Tab-separated table of C-alpha atoms in Angstrom:
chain	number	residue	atom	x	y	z
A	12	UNK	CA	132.170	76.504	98.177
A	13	UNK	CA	135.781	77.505	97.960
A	14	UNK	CA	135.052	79.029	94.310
A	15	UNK	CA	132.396	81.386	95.763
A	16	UNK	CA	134.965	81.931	99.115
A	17	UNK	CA	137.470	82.609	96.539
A	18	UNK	CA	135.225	85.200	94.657
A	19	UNK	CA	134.300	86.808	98.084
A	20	UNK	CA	138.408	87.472	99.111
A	21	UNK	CA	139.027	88.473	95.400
A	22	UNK	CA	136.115	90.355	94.306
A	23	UNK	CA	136.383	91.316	90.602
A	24	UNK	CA	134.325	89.948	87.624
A	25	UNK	CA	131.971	87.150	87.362
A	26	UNK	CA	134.051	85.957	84.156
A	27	UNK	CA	137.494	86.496	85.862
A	28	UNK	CA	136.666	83.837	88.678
A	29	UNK	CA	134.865	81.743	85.867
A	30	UNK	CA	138.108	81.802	83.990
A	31	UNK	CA	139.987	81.279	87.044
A	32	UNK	CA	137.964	78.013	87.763
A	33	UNK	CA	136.990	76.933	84.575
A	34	UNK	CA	133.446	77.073	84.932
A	35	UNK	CA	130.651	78.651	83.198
A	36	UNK	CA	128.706	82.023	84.164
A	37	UNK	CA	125.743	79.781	84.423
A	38	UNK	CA	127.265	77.382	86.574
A	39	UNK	CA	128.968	79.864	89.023
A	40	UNK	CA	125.502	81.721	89.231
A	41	UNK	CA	123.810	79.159	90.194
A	42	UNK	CA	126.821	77.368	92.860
A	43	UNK	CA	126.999	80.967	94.088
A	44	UNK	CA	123.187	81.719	95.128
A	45	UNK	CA	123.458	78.024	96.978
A	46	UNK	CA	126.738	78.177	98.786
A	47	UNK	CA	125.142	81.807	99.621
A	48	UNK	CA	122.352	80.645	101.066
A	49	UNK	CA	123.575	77.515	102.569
A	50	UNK	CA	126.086	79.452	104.726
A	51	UNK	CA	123.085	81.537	105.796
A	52	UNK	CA	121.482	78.958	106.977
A	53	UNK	CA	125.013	77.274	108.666
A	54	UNK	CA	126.342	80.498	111.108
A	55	UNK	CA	124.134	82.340	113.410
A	56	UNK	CA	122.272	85.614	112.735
A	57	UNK	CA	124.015	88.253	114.627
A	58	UNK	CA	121.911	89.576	117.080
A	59	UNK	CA	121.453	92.736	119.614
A	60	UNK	CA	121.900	91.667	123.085
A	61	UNK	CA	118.103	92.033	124.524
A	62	UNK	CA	118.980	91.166	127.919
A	63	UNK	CA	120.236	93.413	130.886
A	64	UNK	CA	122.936	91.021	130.965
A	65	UNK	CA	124.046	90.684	127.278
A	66	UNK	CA	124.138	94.694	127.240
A	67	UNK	CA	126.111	95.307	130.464
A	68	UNK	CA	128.778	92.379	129.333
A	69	UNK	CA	129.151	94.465	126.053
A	70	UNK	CA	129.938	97.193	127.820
A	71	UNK	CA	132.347	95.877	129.908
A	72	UNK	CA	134.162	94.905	127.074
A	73	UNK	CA	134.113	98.164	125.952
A	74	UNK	CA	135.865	99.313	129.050
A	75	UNK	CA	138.430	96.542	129.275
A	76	UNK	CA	139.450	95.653	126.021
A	77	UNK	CA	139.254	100.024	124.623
A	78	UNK	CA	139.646	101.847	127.315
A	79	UNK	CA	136.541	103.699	127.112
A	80	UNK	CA	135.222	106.475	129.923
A	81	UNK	CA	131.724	105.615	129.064
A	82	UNK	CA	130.593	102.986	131.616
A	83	UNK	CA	126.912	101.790	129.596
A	84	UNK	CA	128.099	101.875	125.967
A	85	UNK	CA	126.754	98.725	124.090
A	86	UNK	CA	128.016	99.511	120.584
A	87	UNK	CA	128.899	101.643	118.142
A	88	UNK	CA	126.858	102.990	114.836
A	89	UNK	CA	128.037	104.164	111.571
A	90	UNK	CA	127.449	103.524	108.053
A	91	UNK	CA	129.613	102.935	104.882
A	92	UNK	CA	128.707	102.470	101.172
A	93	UNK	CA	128.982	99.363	99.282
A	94	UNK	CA	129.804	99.503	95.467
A	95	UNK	CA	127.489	97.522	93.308
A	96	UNK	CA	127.677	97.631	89.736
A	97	UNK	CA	123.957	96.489	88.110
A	98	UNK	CA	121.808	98.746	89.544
A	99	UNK	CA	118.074	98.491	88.577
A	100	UNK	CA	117.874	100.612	85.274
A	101	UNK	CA	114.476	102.612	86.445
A	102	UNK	CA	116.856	103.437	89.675
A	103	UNK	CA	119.971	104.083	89.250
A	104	UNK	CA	119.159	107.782	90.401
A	105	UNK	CA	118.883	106.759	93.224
A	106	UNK	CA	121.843	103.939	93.936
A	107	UNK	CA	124.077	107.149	92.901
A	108	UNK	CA	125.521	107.948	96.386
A	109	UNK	CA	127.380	111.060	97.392
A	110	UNK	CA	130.651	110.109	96.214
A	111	UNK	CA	129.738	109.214	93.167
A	112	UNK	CA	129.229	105.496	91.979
A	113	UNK	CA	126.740	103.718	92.608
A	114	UNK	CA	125.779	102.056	95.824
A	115	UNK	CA	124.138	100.553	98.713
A	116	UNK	CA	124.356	101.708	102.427
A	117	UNK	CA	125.340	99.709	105.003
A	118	UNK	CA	124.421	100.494	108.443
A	119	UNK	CA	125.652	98.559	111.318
A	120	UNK	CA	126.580	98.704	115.042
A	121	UNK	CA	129.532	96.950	116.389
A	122	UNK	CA	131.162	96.014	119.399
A	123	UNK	CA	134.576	96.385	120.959
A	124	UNK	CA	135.735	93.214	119.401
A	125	UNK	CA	135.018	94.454	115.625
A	126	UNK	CA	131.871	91.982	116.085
A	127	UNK	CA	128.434	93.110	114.073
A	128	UNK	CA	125.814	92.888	116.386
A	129	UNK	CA	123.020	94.375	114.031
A	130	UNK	CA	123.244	95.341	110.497
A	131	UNK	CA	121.255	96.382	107.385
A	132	UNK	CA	121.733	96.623	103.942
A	133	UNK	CA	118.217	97.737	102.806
A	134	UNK	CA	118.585	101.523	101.493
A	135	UNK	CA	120.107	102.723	98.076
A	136	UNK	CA	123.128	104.708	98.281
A	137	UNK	CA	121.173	108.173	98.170
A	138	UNK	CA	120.227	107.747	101.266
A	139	UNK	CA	121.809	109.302	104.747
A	140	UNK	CA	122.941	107.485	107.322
A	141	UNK	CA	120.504	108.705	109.812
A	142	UNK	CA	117.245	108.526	107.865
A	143	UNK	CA	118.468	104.955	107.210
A	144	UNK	CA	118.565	104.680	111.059
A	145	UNK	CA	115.675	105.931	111.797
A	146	UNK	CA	113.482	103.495	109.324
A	147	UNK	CA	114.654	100.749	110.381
A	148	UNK	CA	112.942	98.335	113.146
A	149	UNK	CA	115.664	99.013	115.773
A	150	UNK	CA	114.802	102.888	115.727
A	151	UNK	CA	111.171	102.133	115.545
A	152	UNK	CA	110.761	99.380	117.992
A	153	UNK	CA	113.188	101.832	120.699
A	154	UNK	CA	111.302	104.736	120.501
A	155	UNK	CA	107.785	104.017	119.757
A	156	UNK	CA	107.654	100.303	120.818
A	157	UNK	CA	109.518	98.238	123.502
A	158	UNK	CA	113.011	99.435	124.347
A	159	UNK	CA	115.891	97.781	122.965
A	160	UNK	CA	118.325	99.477	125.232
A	161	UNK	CA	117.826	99.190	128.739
A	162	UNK	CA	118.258	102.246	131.365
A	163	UNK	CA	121.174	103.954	131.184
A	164	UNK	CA	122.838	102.271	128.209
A	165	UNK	CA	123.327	104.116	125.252
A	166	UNK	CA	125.148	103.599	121.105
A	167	UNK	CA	128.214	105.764	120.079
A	168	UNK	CA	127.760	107.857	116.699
A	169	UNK	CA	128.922	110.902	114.633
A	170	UNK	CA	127.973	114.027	113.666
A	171	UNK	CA	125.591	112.822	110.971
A	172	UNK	CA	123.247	110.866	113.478
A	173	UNK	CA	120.116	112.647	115.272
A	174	UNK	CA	120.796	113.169	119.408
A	175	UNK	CA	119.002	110.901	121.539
A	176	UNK	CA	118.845	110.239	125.324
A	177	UNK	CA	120.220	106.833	124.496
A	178	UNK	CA	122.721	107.839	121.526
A	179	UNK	CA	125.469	109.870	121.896
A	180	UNK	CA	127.188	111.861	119.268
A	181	UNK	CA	130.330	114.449	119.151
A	182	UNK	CA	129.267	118.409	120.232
A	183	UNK	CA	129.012	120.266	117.501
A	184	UNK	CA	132.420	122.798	116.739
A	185	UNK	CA	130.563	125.992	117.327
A	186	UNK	CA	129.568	124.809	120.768
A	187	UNK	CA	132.945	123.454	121.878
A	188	UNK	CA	134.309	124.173	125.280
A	189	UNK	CA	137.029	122.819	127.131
A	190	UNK	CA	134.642	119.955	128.636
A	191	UNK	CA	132.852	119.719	125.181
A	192	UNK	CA	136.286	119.152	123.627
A	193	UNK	CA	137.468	116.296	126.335
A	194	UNK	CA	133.896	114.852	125.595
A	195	UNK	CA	134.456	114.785	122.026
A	196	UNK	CA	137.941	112.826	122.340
A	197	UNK	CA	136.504	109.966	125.049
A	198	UNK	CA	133.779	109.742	122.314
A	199	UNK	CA	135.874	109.614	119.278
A	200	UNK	CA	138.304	108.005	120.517
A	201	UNK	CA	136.268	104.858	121.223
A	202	UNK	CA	133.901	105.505	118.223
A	203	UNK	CA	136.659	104.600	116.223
A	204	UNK	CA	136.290	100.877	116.118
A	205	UNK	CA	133.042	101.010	113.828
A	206	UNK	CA	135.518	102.191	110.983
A	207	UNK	CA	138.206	99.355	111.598
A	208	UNK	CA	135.331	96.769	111.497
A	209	UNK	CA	134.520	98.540	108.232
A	210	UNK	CA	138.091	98.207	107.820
A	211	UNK	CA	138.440	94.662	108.163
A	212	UNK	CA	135.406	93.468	106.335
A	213	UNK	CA	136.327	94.945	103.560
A	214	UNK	CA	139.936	94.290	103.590
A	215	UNK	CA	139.165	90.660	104.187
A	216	UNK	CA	136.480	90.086	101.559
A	217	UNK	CA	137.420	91.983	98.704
A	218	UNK	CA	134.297	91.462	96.845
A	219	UNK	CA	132.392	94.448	99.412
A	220	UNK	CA	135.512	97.218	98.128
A	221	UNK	CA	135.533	96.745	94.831
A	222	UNK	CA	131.858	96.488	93.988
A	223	UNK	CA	129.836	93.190	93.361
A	224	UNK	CA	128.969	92.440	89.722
A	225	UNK	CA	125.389	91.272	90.443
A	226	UNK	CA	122.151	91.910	90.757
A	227	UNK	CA	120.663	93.894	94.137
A	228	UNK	CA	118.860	91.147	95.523
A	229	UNK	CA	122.217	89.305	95.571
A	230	UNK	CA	124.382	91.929	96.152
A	231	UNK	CA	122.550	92.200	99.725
A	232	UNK	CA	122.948	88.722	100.425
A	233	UNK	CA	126.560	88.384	99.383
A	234	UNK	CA	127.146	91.750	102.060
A	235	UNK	CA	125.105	88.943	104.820
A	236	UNK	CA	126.847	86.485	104.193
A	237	UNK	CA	130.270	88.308	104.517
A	238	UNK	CA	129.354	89.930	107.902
A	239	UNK	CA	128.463	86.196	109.276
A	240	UNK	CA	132.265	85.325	107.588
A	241	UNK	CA	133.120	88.005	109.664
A	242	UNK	CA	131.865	87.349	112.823
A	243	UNK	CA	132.192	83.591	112.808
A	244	UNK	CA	136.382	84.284	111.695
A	245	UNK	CA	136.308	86.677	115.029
């Protein structure tokens, strides 16, 4: 466990850590996929508050702890890309994201406290932020389905995310105003704390910045397991 913890804070090479430990590539493949999966099944899956109760004391939080003008806010979405290094040969078209290298997007909304409340890691780096969003169950289940979000509350996002009733995002600059520009600094300003939690998960489990040396499958559960490290360490 501490060799795979160590490989997490350190990132780098498979035969670096090997080295490092003394240990075979074999051997730390096959400790990695079980200390992977048994701290899976250890910390609790983070999960969207479903209840009136769970949502309004999220956004209290937001209010106390940031500040925020927005009384019903219940968290925060953005995205960010997450170097991998093996993509599948047949796709590596499409793990080339916009910047570049190749990749897999992370989508995730947060709380005041930096906490991940709902995240997913399914989607090569090709694709946008918002079609990601609106693929996945949470979209689908909110607008077609059952409502996640109760009356009145409603996420925080950017520019690059759809308008809904129940997700706000910035005015765009050719219809700013003097309201539209005070509306655009309450939402910024508190928007912001998606990007530190990016911030600190990366900064804290090195592995996530400077791409994981494995194969998809386990790239996506070596990104779980470091958002449960992350919210359990909160």
């Amino acid at each position: 466990m501490l060799l795979v913890l160590y490989w997490l804070a350190q990132g780098g090479s498979f035969l670096l850590t090997c080295d490092t430990a003394d240990v075979s590539g074999s051997t730390f493949n096959r400790v990695l996929r079980e200390v992977l999966s048994a701290i899976e099944c250890a910390l609790p899956t983070p999960m969207f508050p479903s209840s009136v109760e769970g949502q309004s004391k999220v956004a209290v939080d937001f209010v106390n702890l940031l500040g925020c003008l927005f009384r019903k806010v219940t968290g925060v979405i953005d995205g960010t890309l997450i170097p991998i290094r093996t993509p599948p040969a047949r796709m590596k078209v499409s793990y080339n994201c916009r910047k570049c290298f190749y990749a897999l997007s992370l989508l995730a909304i947060t709380d005041s406290r930096k906490r991940f409340l709902w995240s997913r890691l399914d989607f090569p780096g090709s694709i946008g932020y918002c079609r990601a969003f609106k693929e996945s169950r949470f979209y689908r289940q909110h607008k077609f389905g059952t409502l996640v979000l109760h009356a009145a509350f409603s996420l925080l996002a950017d520019g690059g995310f759809a308008l809904e009733t129940w997700l706000l995002k910035p005015y765009p600059r050719d219809q700013l105003n003097e309201k539209g520009m005070y509306f655009n600094y309450v939402l910024v300003s508190t928007r912001v704390i998606v990007e530190n939690a990016f911030g600190v998960l990366k900064g804290r489990w090195r592995v996530l910045h400077l791409g994981i040396s494995t194969d998809v499958e386990t790239a996506r559960q070596v990104f779980a397991v470091c958002v449960l490290l992350h919210d359990f360490l909160i």
